Coordinates of C-alpha atoms and ligand atoms in Angstrom, one line a residue:
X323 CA 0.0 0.0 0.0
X324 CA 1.5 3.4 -0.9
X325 CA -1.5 5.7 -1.0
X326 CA -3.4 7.1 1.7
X327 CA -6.8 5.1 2.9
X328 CA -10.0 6.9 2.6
X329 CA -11.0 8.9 5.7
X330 CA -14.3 8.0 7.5
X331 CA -17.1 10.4 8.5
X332 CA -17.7 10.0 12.0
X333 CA -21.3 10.6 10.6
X334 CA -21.2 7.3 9.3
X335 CA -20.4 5.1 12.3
X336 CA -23.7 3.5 13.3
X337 CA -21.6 1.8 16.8
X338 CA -18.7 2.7 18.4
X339 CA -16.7 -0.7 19.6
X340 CA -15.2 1.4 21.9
X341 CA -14.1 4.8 23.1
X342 CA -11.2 6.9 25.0
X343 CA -9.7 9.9 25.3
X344 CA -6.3 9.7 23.6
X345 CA -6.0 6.5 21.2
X346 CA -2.5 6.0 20.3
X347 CA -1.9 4.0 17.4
X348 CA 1.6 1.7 17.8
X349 CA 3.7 1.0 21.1
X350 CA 7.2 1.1 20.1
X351 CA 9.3 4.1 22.0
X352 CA 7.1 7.3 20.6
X353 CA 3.9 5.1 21.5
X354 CA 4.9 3.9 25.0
X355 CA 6.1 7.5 25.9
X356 CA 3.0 8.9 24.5
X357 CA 0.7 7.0 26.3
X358 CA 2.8 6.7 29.2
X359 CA 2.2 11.2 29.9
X360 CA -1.6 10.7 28.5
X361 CA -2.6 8.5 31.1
X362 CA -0.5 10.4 33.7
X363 CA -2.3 13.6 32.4
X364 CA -5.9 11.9 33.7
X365 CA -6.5 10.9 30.4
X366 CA -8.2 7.3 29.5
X367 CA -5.9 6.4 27.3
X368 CA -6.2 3.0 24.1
X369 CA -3.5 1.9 22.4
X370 CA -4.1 -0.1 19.5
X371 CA -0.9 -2.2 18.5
X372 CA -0.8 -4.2 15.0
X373 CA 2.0 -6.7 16.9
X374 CA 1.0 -9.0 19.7
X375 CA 3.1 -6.7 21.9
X376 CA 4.5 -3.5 22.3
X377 CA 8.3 -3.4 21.4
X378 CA 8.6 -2.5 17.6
X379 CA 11.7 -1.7 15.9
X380 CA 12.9 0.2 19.0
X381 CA 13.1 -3.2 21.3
X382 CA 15.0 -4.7 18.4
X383 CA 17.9 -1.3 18.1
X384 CA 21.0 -1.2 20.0
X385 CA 19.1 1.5 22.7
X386 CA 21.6 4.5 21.9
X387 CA 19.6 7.6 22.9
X388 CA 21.1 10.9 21.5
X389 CA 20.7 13.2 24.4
X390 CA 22.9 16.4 26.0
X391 CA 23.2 19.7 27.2
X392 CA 24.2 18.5 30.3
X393 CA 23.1 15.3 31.5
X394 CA 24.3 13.3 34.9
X395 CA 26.0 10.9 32.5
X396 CA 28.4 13.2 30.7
X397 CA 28.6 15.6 34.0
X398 CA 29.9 11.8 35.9
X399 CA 32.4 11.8 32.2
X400 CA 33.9 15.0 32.5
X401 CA 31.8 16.5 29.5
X402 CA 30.6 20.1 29.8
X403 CA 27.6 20.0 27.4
X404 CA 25.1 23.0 27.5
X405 CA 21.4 22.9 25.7
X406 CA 23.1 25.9 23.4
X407 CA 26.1 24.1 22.3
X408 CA 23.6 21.0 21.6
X409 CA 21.5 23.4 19.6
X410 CA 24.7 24.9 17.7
X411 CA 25.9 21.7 16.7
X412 CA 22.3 20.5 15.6
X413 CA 21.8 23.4 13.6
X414 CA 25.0 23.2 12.0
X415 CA 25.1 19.8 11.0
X416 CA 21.0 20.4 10.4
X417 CA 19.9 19.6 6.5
X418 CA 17.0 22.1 6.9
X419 CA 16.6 21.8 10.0
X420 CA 13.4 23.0 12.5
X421 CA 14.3 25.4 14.5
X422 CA 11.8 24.9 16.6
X423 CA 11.7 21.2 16.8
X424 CA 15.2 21.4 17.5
X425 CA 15.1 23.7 20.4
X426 CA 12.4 21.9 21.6
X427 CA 14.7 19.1 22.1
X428 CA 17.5 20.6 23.1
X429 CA 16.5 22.5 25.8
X430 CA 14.8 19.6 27.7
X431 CA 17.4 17.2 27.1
X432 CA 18.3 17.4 30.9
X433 CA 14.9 16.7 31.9
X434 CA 13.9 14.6 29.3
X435 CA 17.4 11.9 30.1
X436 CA 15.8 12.1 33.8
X437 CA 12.8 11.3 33.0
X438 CA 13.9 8.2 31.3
X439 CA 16.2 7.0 34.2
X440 CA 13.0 7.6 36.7
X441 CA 10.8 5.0 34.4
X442 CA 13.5 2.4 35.0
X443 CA 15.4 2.9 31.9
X444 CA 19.0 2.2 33.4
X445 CA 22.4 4.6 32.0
X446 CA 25.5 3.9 33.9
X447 CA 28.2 6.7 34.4
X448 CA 31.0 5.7 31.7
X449 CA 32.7 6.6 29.0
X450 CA 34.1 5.4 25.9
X451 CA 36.4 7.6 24.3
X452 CA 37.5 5.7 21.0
X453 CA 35.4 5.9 17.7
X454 CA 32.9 2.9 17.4
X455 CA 29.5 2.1 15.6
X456 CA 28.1 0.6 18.4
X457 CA 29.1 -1.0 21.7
X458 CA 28.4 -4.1 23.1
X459 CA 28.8 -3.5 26.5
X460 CA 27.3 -1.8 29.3
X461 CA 29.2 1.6 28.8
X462 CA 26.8 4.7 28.1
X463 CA 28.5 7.8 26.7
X464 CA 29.7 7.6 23.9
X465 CA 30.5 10.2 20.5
X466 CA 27.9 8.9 17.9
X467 CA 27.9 12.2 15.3
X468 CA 29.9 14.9 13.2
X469 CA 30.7 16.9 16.4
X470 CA 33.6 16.6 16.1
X471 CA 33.8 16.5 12.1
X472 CA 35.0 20.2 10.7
X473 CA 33.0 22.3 10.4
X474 CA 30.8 21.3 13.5
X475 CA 34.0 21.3 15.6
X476 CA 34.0 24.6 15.0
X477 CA 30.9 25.7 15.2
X478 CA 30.5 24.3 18.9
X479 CA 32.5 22.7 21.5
X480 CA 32.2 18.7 21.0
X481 CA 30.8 17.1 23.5
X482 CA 30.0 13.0 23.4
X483 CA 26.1 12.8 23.3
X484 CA 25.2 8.8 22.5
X485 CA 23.7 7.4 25.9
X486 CA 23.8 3.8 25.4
X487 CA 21.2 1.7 27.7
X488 CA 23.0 -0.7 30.4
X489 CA 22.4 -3.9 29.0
X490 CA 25.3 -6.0 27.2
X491 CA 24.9 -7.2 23.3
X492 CA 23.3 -5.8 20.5
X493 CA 19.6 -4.9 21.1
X494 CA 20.1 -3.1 24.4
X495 CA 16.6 -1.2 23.3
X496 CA 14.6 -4.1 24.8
X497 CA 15.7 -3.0 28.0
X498 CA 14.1 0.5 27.6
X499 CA 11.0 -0.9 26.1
X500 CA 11.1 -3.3 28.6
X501 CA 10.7 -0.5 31.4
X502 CA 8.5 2.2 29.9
X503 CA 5.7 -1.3 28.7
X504 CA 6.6 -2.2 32.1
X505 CA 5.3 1.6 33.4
X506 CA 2.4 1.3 30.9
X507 CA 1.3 -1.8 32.8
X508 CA 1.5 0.1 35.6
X509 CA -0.4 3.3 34.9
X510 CA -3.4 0.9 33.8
X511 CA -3.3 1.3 29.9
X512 CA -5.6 -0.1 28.1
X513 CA -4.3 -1.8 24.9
X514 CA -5.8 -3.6 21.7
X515 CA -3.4 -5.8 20.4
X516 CA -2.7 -7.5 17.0
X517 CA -4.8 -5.1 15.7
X518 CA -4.1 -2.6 12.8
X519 CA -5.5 0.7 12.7
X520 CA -6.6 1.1 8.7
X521 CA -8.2 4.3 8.7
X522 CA -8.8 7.6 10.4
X523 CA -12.5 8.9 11.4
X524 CA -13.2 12.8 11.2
X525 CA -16.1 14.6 11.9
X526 CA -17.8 17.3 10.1
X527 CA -15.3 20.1 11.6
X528 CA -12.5 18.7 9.7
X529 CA -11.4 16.9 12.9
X530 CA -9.7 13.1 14.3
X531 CA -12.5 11.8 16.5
X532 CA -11.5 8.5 16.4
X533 CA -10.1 5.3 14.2
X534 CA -10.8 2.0 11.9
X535 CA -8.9 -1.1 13.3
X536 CA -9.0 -4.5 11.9
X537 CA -8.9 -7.3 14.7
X538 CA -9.5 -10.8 14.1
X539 CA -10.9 -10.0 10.8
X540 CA -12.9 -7.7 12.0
X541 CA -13.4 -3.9 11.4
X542 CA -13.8 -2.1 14.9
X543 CA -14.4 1.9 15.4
X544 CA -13.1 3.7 18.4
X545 CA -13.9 7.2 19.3
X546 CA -11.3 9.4 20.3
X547 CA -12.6 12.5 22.4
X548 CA -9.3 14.1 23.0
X549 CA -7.3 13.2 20.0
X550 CA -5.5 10.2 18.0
X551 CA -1.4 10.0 18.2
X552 CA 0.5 8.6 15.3
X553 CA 3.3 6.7 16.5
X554 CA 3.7 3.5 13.8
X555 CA 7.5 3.9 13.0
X556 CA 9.1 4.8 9.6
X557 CA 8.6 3.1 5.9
X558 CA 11.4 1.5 5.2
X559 CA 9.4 -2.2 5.0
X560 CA 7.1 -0.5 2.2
X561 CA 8.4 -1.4 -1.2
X562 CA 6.2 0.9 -3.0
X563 CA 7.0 3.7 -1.0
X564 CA 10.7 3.1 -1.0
X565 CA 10.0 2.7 -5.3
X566 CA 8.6 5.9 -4.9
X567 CA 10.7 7.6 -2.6
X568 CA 14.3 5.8 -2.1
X569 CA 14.5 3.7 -5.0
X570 CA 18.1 3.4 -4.9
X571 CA 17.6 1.4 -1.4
X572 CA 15.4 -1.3 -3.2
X573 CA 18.9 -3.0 -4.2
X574 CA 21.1 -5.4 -1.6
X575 CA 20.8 -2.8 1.2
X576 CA 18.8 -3.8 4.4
X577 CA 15.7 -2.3 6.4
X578 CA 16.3 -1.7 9.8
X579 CA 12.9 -2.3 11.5
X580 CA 10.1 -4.8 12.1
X581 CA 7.4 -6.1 9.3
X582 CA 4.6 -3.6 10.3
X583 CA 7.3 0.0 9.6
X584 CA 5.5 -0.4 6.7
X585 CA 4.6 3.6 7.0
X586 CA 0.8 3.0 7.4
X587 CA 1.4 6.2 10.4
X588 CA 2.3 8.3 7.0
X589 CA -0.6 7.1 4.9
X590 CA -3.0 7.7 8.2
X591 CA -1.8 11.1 8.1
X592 CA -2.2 11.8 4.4
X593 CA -5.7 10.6 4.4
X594 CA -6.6 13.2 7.0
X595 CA -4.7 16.3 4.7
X596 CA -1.1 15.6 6.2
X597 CA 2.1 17.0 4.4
X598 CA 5.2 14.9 4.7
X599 CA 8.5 16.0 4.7
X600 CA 11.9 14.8 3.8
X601 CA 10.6 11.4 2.3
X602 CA 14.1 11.0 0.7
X603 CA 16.1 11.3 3.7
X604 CA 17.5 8.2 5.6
X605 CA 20.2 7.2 7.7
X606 CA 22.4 3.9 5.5
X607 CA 25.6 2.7 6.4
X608 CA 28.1 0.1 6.3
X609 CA 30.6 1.9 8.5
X610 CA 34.2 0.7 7.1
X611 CA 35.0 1.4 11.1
X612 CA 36.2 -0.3 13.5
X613 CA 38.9 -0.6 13.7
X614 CA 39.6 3.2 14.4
X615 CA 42.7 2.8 12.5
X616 CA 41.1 2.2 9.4
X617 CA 40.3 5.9 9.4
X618 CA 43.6 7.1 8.9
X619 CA 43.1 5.2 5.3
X620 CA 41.5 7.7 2.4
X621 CA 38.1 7.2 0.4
X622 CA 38.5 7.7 -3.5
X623 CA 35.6 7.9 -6.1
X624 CA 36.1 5.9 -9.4
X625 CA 37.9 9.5 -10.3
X626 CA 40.5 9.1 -7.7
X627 CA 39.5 11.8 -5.9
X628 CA 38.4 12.1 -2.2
X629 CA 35.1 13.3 -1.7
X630 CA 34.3 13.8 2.3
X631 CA 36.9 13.7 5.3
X632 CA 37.3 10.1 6.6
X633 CA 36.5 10.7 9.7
X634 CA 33.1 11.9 9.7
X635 CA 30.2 9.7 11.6
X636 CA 29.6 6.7 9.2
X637 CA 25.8 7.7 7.9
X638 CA 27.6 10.7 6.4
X639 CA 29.9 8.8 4.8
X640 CA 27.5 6.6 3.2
X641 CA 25.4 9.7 2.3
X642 CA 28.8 10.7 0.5
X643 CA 29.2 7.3 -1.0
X644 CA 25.7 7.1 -2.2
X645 CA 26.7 10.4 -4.4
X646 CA 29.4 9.7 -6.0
X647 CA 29.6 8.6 -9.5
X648 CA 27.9 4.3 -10.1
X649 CA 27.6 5.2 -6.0
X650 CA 31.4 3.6 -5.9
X651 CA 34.0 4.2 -3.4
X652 CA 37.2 2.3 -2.4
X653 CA 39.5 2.5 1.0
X654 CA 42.7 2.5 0.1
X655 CA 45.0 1.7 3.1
X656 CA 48.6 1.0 3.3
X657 CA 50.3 -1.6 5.2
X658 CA 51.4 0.5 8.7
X659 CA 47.2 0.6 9.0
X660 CA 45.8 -2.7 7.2
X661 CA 43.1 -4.3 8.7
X662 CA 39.5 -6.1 8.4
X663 CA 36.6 -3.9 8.5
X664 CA 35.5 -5.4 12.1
X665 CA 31.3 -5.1 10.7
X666 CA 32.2 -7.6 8.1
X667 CA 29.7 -9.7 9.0
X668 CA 27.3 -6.8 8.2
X669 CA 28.8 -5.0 5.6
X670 CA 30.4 -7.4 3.6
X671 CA 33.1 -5.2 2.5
X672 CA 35.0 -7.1 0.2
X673 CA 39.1 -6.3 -0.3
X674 CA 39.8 -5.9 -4.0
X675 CA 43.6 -6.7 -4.1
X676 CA 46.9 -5.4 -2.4
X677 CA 49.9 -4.1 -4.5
X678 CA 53.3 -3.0 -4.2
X679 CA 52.8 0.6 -5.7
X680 CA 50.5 3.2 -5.5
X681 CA 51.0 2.7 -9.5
X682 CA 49.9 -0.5 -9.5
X683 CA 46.8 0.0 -7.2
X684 CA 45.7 2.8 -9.4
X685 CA 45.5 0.0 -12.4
X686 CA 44.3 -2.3 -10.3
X687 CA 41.6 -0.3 -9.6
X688 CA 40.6 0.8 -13.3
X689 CA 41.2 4.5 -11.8
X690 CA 42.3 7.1 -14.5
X691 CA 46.0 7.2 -15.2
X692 CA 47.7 9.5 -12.3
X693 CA 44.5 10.2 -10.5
X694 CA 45.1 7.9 -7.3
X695 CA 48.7 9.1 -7.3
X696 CA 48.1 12.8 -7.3
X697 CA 45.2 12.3 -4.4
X698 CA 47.8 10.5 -2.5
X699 CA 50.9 12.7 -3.4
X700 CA 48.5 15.9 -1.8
X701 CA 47.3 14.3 0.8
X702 CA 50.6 12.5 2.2
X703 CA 51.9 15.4 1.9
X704 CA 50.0 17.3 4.2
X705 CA 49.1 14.7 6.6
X706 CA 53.1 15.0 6.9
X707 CA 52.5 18.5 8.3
X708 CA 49.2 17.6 10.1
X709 CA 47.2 19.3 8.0
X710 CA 44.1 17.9 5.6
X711 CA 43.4 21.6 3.9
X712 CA 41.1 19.5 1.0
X713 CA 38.6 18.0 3.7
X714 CA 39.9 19.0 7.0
X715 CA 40.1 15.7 8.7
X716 CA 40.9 15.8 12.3
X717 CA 44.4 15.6 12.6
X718 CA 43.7 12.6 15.2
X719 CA 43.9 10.7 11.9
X720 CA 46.0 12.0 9.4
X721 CA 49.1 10.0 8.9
X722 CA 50.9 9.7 5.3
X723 CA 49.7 6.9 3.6
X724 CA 53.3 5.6 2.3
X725 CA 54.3 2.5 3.6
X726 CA 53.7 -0.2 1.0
X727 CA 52.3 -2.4 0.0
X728 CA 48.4 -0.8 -0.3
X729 CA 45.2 -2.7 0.0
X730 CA 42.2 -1.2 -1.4
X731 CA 38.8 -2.5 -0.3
X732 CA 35.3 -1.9 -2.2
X733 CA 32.8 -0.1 0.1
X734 CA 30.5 0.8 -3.1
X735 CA 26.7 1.3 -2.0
X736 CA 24.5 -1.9 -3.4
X737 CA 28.4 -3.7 -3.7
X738 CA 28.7 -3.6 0.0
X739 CA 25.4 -4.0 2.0
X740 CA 24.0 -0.5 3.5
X741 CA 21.8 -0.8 6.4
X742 CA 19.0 1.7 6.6
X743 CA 16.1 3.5 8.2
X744 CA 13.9 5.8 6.6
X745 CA 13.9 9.6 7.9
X746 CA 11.4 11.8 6.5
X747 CA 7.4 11.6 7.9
X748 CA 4.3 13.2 8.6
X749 CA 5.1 17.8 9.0
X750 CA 4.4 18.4 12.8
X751 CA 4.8 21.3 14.7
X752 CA 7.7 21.3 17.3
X753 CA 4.5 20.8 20.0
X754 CA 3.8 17.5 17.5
X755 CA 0.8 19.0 16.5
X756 CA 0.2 17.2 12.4
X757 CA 0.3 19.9 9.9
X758 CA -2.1 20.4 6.8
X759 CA -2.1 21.1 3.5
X760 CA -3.5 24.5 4.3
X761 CA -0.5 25.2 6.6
X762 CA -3.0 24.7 9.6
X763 CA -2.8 21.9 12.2
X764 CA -5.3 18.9 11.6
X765 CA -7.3 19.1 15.1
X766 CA -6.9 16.2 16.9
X767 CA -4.2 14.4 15.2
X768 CA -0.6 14.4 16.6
X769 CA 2.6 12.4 15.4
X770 CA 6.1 11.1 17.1
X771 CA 8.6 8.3 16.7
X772 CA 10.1 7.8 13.1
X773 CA 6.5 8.8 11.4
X774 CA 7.2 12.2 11.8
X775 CA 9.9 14.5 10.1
X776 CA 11.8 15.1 13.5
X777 CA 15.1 16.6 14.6
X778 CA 17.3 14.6 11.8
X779 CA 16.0 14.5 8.4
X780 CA 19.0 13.2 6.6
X781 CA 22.2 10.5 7.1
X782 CA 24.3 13.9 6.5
X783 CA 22.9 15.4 9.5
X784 CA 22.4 12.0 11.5
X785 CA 23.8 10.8 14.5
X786 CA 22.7 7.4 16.3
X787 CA 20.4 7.9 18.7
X788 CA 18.8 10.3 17.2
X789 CA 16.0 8.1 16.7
X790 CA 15.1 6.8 20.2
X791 CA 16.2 10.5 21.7
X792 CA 14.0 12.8 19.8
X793 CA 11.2 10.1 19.5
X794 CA 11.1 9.0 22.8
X795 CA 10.6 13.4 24.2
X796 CA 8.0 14.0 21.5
X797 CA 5.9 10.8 22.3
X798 CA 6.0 12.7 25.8
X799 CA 5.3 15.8 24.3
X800 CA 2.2 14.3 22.0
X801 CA 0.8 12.6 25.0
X802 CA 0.6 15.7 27.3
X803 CA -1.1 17.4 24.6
X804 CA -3.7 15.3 23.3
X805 CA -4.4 14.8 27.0
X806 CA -5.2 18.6 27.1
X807 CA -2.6 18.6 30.0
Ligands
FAD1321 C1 18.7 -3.1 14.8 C2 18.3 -1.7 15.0 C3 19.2 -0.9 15.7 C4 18.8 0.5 15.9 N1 19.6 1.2 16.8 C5 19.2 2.4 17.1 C6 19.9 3.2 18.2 O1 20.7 2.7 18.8 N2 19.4 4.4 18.4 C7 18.4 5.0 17.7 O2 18.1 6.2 18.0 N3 17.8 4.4 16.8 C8 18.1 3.1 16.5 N4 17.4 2.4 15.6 C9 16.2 3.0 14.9 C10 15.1 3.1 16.0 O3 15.0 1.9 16.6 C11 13.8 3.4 15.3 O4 13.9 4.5 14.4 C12 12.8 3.8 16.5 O5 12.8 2.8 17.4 C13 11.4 4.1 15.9 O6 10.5 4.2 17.0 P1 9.0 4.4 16.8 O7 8.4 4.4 18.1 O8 8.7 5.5 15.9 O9 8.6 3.1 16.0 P2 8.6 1.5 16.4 O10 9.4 1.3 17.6 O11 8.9 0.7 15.2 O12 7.1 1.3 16.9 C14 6.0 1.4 15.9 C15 4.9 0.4 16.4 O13 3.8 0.7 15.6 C16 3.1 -0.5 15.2 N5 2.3 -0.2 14.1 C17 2.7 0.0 12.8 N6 1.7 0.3 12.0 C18 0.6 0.1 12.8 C19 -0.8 0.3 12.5 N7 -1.3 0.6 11.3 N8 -1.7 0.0 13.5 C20 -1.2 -0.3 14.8 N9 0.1 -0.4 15.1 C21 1.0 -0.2 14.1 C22 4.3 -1.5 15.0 O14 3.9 -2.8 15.1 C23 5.3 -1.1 16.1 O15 5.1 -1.8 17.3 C24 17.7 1.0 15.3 C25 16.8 0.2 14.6 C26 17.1 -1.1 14.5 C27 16.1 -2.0 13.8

C-alpha cells in the first residue's frame, strides 16, 4: 500500500466498539512514551498495537539515545555539554533543520534523560572515548555524530552525546522498552493488540474523533474524544514507497525495522490532509569502522578523488558514497594501517587486491592514469604536516599513507550492503501537532517516533540515537497534549 486510505465520517459510524480519550496507534518508544504522559495527564488512554506486543523496531535497536546539554551521565564523564552548544551543533550539522523542533529538544534534554532513568530505563556513568558504531557493552556515553567533524567542531565545542542503555549485546533497546511497557502496565493502559488501525475517522469540523482497526478480521471503530497519536514507525518495509521515494535502497541494502514499519502512520496522516517531509532522507551505512585505525586510510571515487573527510560519523559517509559517481568508493589503506573492517559480517566489505605501488593499485583499480597518485601525493603530503586543507580531517587521523604495499577495499553502495532506516514523515509542529495542506494543524491528530519528520532528516545530519532520543521526548510531548494537559 503506498497511497493514503479513505477517511471515514464520523457521521457514518452507526456503533462505536469502543471509546477513550487519547487513542494511540503503535507502542514502540514514541507510543509507549506517548501513552505513558496521556494517562499520567488523567486521560483514558487505548493503544491499538498491530504486533501482539509492544516493542517495535525500538526493542529490536541497539538502545543509543542521542541526548545532551548536560546530562548526569556526561557531567559523571567529565563532559561540559550545554542545551546551546547542543543546539549549535544541531543546527550546523542540520539539513533544513526546524528550529523549533530542534530547540524543543534541546532545551529539555536534561529533563527529558531524567525522566527516562526515573521510568527504569538504566544509564550507567561511563565513558568510551575511541570511535565505534556501536558497543556491546554496558558503557553509556559515547561520540555517535559529526561533532567533532569540521566544520561542526567549530561551530560548537564537541561534546560526546550517544547514551547507550546498560544492557550488554546488541539490542540493548529491549531493555528500555522493557521498562517504559513495564510503566504502561503500571499506569493501567488499556491496549488492543494484533490489531491494525486502517483508517482515520473525522467529523464534520474537519477533525480526528477516532479510528478504523482490523482485529481478528474484523473492522472495529473507536472514538477518540481528546485526540489520536500517530506513532507507527518509519517506511522502510514499504516497497512501494521506497520505489517511490528511495528507490536506490530497493537493491542489496537492508531495512532496519520490524514487518509492520510499513509507514501506514504516513498514509493515516495523508488521508486526514497531512504533508510529509523529507521522504528522501534516511540514515544507510556500512561503516568501514572499527577498527579506528582504518580511518587514517582515504576514500576515492572511481575518479581518484576524495570526496568527504574520513573521519566523519559513518551515515555521512554513506550519504557521501551514495553520491558519488555508479555510487562507488574504495578505502585505500597502506600496510602500517591494514586491517578487516570489524562489521564484516554486516557489511560485507569485500578487499579488492593489495599491490606493491601506489601505480599499481591505481590500475588495479581501473582509476584514471595519475589520479590515485596525485590524491595520494596531496594528501601525504599534508598529513606529513598535520594538515588535511582539501577536507579537514581531524588531525587525530592523518598519517601519510606511504608504507607499501596498499590494499584497497570496495565499500560501493548496493556492492557492499547498507543498512538503513527511513527519515522523512508526517510535518508536525515542534509541539507534535500534524500539519495540513492548508499550513494549519489537523485538530486532533498528533505524530512522534520515526513517522514524523523530527530533529534529523537526513544520514548527513544523523547521528545514532537520534532516533530513540527525539522520538522517545515527543511521544511525551504528543501525550501531554492530546491529554489537554
Ligand atoms: C537493529 C536496529 C538498531 C537500531 N539502533 C538504534 C539506536 O541505537 N538508536 C536510535 O536512535 N535508533 C536506532 N534504531 C532506529 C530506531 O530503533 C527506530 O527508528 C525507532 O525505534 C522508531 O521508534 P517508533 O516508536 O517511531 O517506531 P517503532 O518502535 O517501530 O514502533 C512502531 C509500532 O507501531 C506498530 N504499528 C505500525 N503500524 C501500525 C498500525 N497501522 N496500527 C497499529 N500499530 C501499528 C508497529 O507494530 C510497532 O510496534 C535502530 C533500529 C534497528 C532495527
Amino acid at each position: 500500500m503506498s497511497q493514503p486510505p479513505e477517511i471515514i465520517r464520523a457521521s457514518s459510524i452507526e456503533r462505536w466498539s469502543d471509546t477513550a480519550d487519547v487513542i494511540v496507534v503503535g507502542m514502540g518508544i514514541a507510543g509507549a512514551c506517548a501513552a505513558l504522559e496521556a494517562r499520567r495527564a488523567g486521560a483514558d488512554v487505548l493503544v491499538i498495537e498491530r504486533a501482539g506486543d509492544g516493542g517495535g523496531a525500538s526493542a529490536l535497536s541497539s538502545g543509543i539515545f542521542y541526548l545532551g546539554g548536560g546530562t548526569a551521565v556526561q557531567k559523571a564523564a567529565d563532559y561540559e555539554d550545554t542545551p546551546e552548544a547542543m543546539y549549535d551543533f544541531l543546527m550546523a550539522n542540520g539539513i533544513s533543520p526546524d528550529a523549533a523542533i530542534v530547540r524543543a529538544f534541546c532545551d529539555n534534554c536534561v529533563a527529558h534523560f531524567d525522566w527516562l532513568e526515573a521510568q527504569g530505563v538504566p544509564f550507567e556513568r561511563s565513558y568510551f572515548p575511541g570511535k565505534a558504531v556501536f558497543l556491546t557493552t554496558t558503557t553509556c556515553l559515547m561520540s555517535t555524530g559529526n561533532e567533532k567533524v569540521w566544520p561542526y567542531r567549530e561551530v560548537a565545542k564537541p561534546a560526546p552525546r550517544g547514551h547507550k542503555v546498560a544492557r550488554e549485546g546488541e539490542n540493548a533497546g529491549s531493555l528500555a522498552m522493557e521498562a517504559l511497557l513495564a510503566r504502561c502496565r503500571e499506569a493501567g493502559l488499556r491496549a488492543s493488540y494484533d490489531s491494525q488501525v486502517t483508517a482515520l475517522i473525522m467529523d464534520d469540523n474537519q477533525r480526528v474523533v477516532g479510528v478504523r482497526y482490523r482485529k481478528t478480521g474484523e473492522d472495529h471503530h473507536a472514538r477518540a474524544s481528546r485526540g489520536v497519536i500517530l506513532s507507527t514507525g518509519g517506511f522502510n518495509m514499504n516497497q512501494e514507497m521506497l520505489a517511490e521515494h528511495l528507490p536506490h535502497m530497493l537493491g542489496n541494502s537492508y531495512p532496519l525495522g520490524v514487518p509492520y514499519n510499513d509507514g501506514s502512520g504516513i498514509l493515516l496522516g495523508q488521508s486526514a490532509g497531512a504533508v510529509t517531509q523529507s521522504m528522501s532522507g534516511v540514515i544507510a551505512t556500512a561503516s568501514f569502522y572499527p577498527p579506528s585505525q582504518l580511518i587514517k586510510g582515504i576514500l576515492v571515487n572511481t575518479r581518484g578523488e576524495r570526496f568527504v573527510a574520513e573521519d566523519s560519523y559513518h551515515g555521512r559517509t554513506a550519504s557521501f558514497i551514495i553520491e558519488q559517481p555508479g555510487r562507488k568508493a574504495y578505502l585505500i589503506l597502506d600496510s602500517e594501517i591494514f586491517a578487516y573492517p570489524e562489521l564484516t559480517d554486516f557489511s560485507h566489505h569485500t578487499l579488492v587486491d593489495g599491490w606493491e605501488t601506489v601505480e599499481e593499485m591505481e590500475a588495479g583499480l581501473n582509476l584514471p592514469e595519475g589520479a590515485l597518485q596525485r590524491t595520494l601525493a596531496d594528501y601525504n603530503a599534508h598529513a606529513a604536516e598535520g594538515r588535511d586543507p582539501a577536507l579537514h580531517k581531524h588531525p587525530d587521523w592523518l598519517k601519510p599513507l606511504n608504507a607499501g604495499p596498499y590494499a584497497a577495499f570496495d565499500v560501493s553502495f548496493n556492492k557492499s550492503v547498507y543498512l538503513y532506516i527511513t527519515l522523512g514523515g508526517l510535518k508536525t509542529t515542534a509541539r507534535t501537532e500534524v500539519i495540513g495542506h492548508d499550513g494549519e494543524v489537523i485538530a486532533g491528530l498528533y505524530a512522534a517516533g520515526a513517522c514524523a519528520s523530527s530533529v534529523s532528516r537526513d544520514g548527513k545530519d544523523y547521528a545514532s540515537g537520534l532516533s530513540l532520543g527525539p522520538g522517545s521526548y515527543f511521544g511525551r510531548v504528543a501525550g501531554r497534549l492530546a491529554a489537554g494537559a
